[in-house]
């Protein structure tokens, strides 16, 4: 008598192999999604930081000596106040967001809530000999430090 079909051992073995194959595919797909998410996060951090740096550079572009009121020369601070062409600009951090206000108006966010800004610092270096005064702005987003330096020239 010829018996057709599978034995119980064969069925268990096929189910185990099928489970291993599906598990491997799920693990691989999870790794792809995780790396994509990490890459997207890095892009968001870079975009937010570059936008903030461009705005800081715009505020500091072409300012003459004596227009930076906070921090004073030789000091660092968590806020920056600049008088430029009759307009007052104030940069500071509030609740993890870098903000700018113009002429003491309501602050506008330079970074979104998708990232948290921390450790922002503005250092106003005094002029020394032939070296002009400068301002260094730095902050952290996503564990990375971003910085820009602008000279204040006559």
GROMACS .gro file of C-alpha atoms in nm:
model
  154
    1UNK     CA    1   0.000   0.000   0.000
    2UNK     CA    2   0.148   0.334  -0.105
    3UNK     CA    3   0.101   0.613   0.144
    4UNK     CA    4   0.099   0.968   0.023
    5UNK     CA    5   0.139   1.290   0.222
    6UNK     CA    6   0.379   1.419   0.482
    7UNK     CA    7   0.477   1.277   0.813
    8UNK     CA    8   0.439   1.481   1.128
    9UNK     CA    9   0.816   1.530   1.152
   10UNK     CA   10   0.830   1.670   0.798
   11UNK     CA   11   0.547   1.916   0.871
   12UNK     CA   12   0.716   2.037   1.192
   13UNK     CA   13   1.046   2.075   1.006
   14UNK     CA   14   0.882   2.278   0.723
   15UNK     CA   15   0.704   2.502   0.973
   16UNK     CA   16   1.032   2.564   1.160
   17UNK     CA   17   1.218   2.650   0.838
   18UNK     CA   18   0.934   2.876   0.723
   19UNK     CA   19   0.934   3.053   1.063
   20UNK     CA   20   1.311   3.109   1.043
   21UNK     CA   21   1.280   3.253   0.692
   22UNK     CA   22   0.995   3.489   0.792
   23UNK     CA   23   1.183   3.593   1.110
   24UNK     CA   24   1.495   3.673   0.909
   25UNK     CA   25   1.297   3.883   0.661
   26UNK     CA   26   1.123   4.073   0.943
   27UNK     CA   27   1.457   4.139   1.113
   28UNK     CA   28   1.607   4.264   0.786
   29UNK     CA   29   1.307   4.490   0.719
   30UNK     CA   30   1.329   4.629   1.074
   31UNK     CA   31   1.698   4.713   1.024
   32UNK     CA   32   1.620   4.894   0.697
   33UNK     CA   33   1.344   5.098   0.862
   34UNK     CA   34   1.564   5.185   1.161
   35UNK     CA   35   1.855   5.302   0.945
   36UNK     CA   36   1.616   5.506   0.732
   37UNK     CA   37   1.474   5.669   1.045
   38UNK     CA   38   1.822   5.749   1.178
   39UNK     CA   39   1.926   5.898   0.843
   40UNK     CA   40   1.611   6.108   0.831
   41UNK     CA   41   1.681   6.233   1.185
   42UNK     CA   42   2.034   6.338   1.085
   43UNK     CA   43   1.899   6.526   0.784
   44UNK     CA   44   1.643   6.708   1.000
   45UNK     CA   45   1.911   6.808   1.254
   46UNK     CA   46   2.142   6.936   0.978
   47UNK     CA   47   1.862   7.132   0.807
   48UNK     CA   48   1.746   7.293   1.132
   49UNK     CA   49   2.100   7.384   1.239
   50UNK     CA   50   2.195   7.526   0.899
   51UNK     CA   51   1.882   7.741   0.890
   52UNK     CA   52   1.956   7.877   1.239
   53UNK     CA   53   2.321   7.944   1.147
   54UNK     CA   54   2.217   8.132   0.831
   55UNK     CA   55   1.982   8.354   1.034
   56UNK     CA   56   2.251   8.423   1.295
   57UNK     CA   57   2.497   8.511   1.017
   58UNK     CA   58   2.235   8.737   0.859
   59UNK     CA   59   2.190   8.927   1.187
   60UNK     CA   60   2.567   8.961   1.231
   61UNK     CA   61   2.650   9.038   0.868
   62UNK     CA   62   2.811   9.380   0.827
   63UNK     CA   63   2.760   9.504   1.181
   64UNK     CA   64   2.996   9.780   1.292
   65UNK     CA   65   3.174   9.784   1.631
   66UNK     CA   66   2.960   9.884   1.929
   67UNK     CA   67   2.637   9.736   1.791
   68UNK     CA   68   2.648   9.417   2.002
   69UNK     CA   69   2.500   9.514   2.338
   70UNK     CA   70   2.473   9.165   2.491
   71UNK     CA   71   2.706   8.999   2.568
   72UNK     CA   72   2.962   9.275   2.631
   73UNK     CA   73   3.311   9.248   2.480
   74UNK     CA   74   3.519   8.976   2.643
   75UNK     CA   75   3.218   8.788   2.779
   76UNK     CA   76   2.987   8.505   2.680
   77UNK     CA   77   2.616   8.479   2.733
   78UNK     CA   78   2.306   8.279   2.650
   79UNK     CA   79   2.148   8.572   2.464
   80UNK     CA   80   2.259   8.805   2.187
   81UNK     CA   81   2.134   9.161   2.142
   82UNK     CA   82   2.239   9.355   1.831
   83UNK     CA   83   2.148   9.703   1.703
   84UNK     CA   84   2.175   9.700   1.325
   85UNK     CA   85   2.063   9.984   1.096
   86UNK     CA   86   1.818  10.117   1.356
   87UNK     CA   87   1.669   9.772   1.422
   88UNK     CA   88   1.714   9.575   1.743
   89UNK     CA   89   1.760   9.198   1.710
   90UNK     CA   90   1.757   8.960   2.007
   91UNK     CA   91   1.850   8.592   1.982
   92UNK     CA   92   1.794   8.346   2.265
   93UNK     CA   93   1.678   7.994   2.345
   94UNK     CA   94   1.343   7.920   2.504
   95UNK     CA   95   1.210   7.574   2.575
   96UNK     CA   96   1.459   7.405   2.342
   97UNK     CA   97   1.384   7.640   2.052
   98UNK     CA   98   1.620   7.907   1.919
   99UNK     CA   99   1.425   8.232   1.882
  100UNK     CA  100   1.472   8.579   1.733
  101UNK     CA  101   1.278   8.892   1.815
  102UNK     CA  102   1.290   9.216   1.619
  103UNK     CA  103   1.247   9.553   1.794
  104UNK     CA  104   1.136   9.380   2.116
  105UNK     CA  105   0.845   9.215   1.934
  106UNK     CA  106   0.714   8.865   1.983
  107UNK     CA  107   0.986   8.604   1.939
  108UNK     CA  108   0.987   8.397   1.620
  109UNK     CA  109   1.121   8.041   1.626
  110UNK     CA  110   1.433   7.974   1.420
  111UNK     CA  111   1.413   7.601   1.491
  112UNK     CA  112   1.110   7.376   1.501
  113UNK     CA  113   0.988   7.152   1.782
  114UNK     CA  114   1.129   6.851   1.592
  115UNK     CA  115   1.470   6.925   1.743
  116UNK     CA  116   1.584   7.053   2.082
  117UNK     CA  117   1.843   7.330   2.098
  118UNK     CA  118   2.066   7.334   2.404
  119UNK     CA  119   2.385   7.494   2.532
  120UNK     CA  120   2.359   7.793   2.304
  121UNK     CA  121   2.628   8.047   2.372
  122UNK     CA  122   2.736   8.378   2.225
  123UNK     CA  123   3.096   8.484   2.293
  124UNK     CA  124   3.188   8.844   2.210
  125UNK     CA  125   3.567   8.852   2.172
  126UNK     CA  126   3.730   9.192   2.214
  127UNK     CA  127   3.962   9.328   1.946
  128UNK     CA  128   4.330   9.280   2.010
  129UNK     CA  129   4.599   9.453   1.805
  130UNK     CA  130   4.529   9.388   1.438
  131UNK     CA  131   4.262   9.127   1.519
  132UNK     CA  132   3.910   9.273   1.504
  133UNK     CA  133   3.638   9.201   1.756
  134UNK     CA  134   3.433   8.892   1.676
  135UNK     CA  135   3.128   8.704   1.787
  136UNK     CA  136   3.113   8.325   1.814
  137UNK     CA  137   2.768   8.169   1.825
  138UNK     CA  138   2.736   7.801   1.910
  139UNK     CA  139   2.460   7.558   2.007
  140UNK     CA  140   2.387   7.187   2.030
  141UNK     CA  141   2.119   6.995   1.841
  142UNK     CA  142   2.093   6.618   1.857
  143UNK     CA  143   2.427   6.583   2.033
  144UNK     CA  144   2.611   6.779   1.764
  145UNK     CA  145   2.774   7.120   1.808
  146UNK     CA  146   2.714   7.389   1.549
  147UNK     CA  147   2.913   7.712   1.543
  148UNK     CA  148   2.968   8.027   1.343
  149UNK     CA  149   3.219   8.310   1.391
  150UNK     CA  150   3.173   8.662   1.256
  151UNK     CA  151   3.422   8.949   1.270
  152UNK     CA  152   3.305   9.294   1.372
  153UNK     CA  153   3.499   9.535   1.149
  154UNK     CA  154   3.533   9.909   1.132
   0.00000   0.00000   0.00000
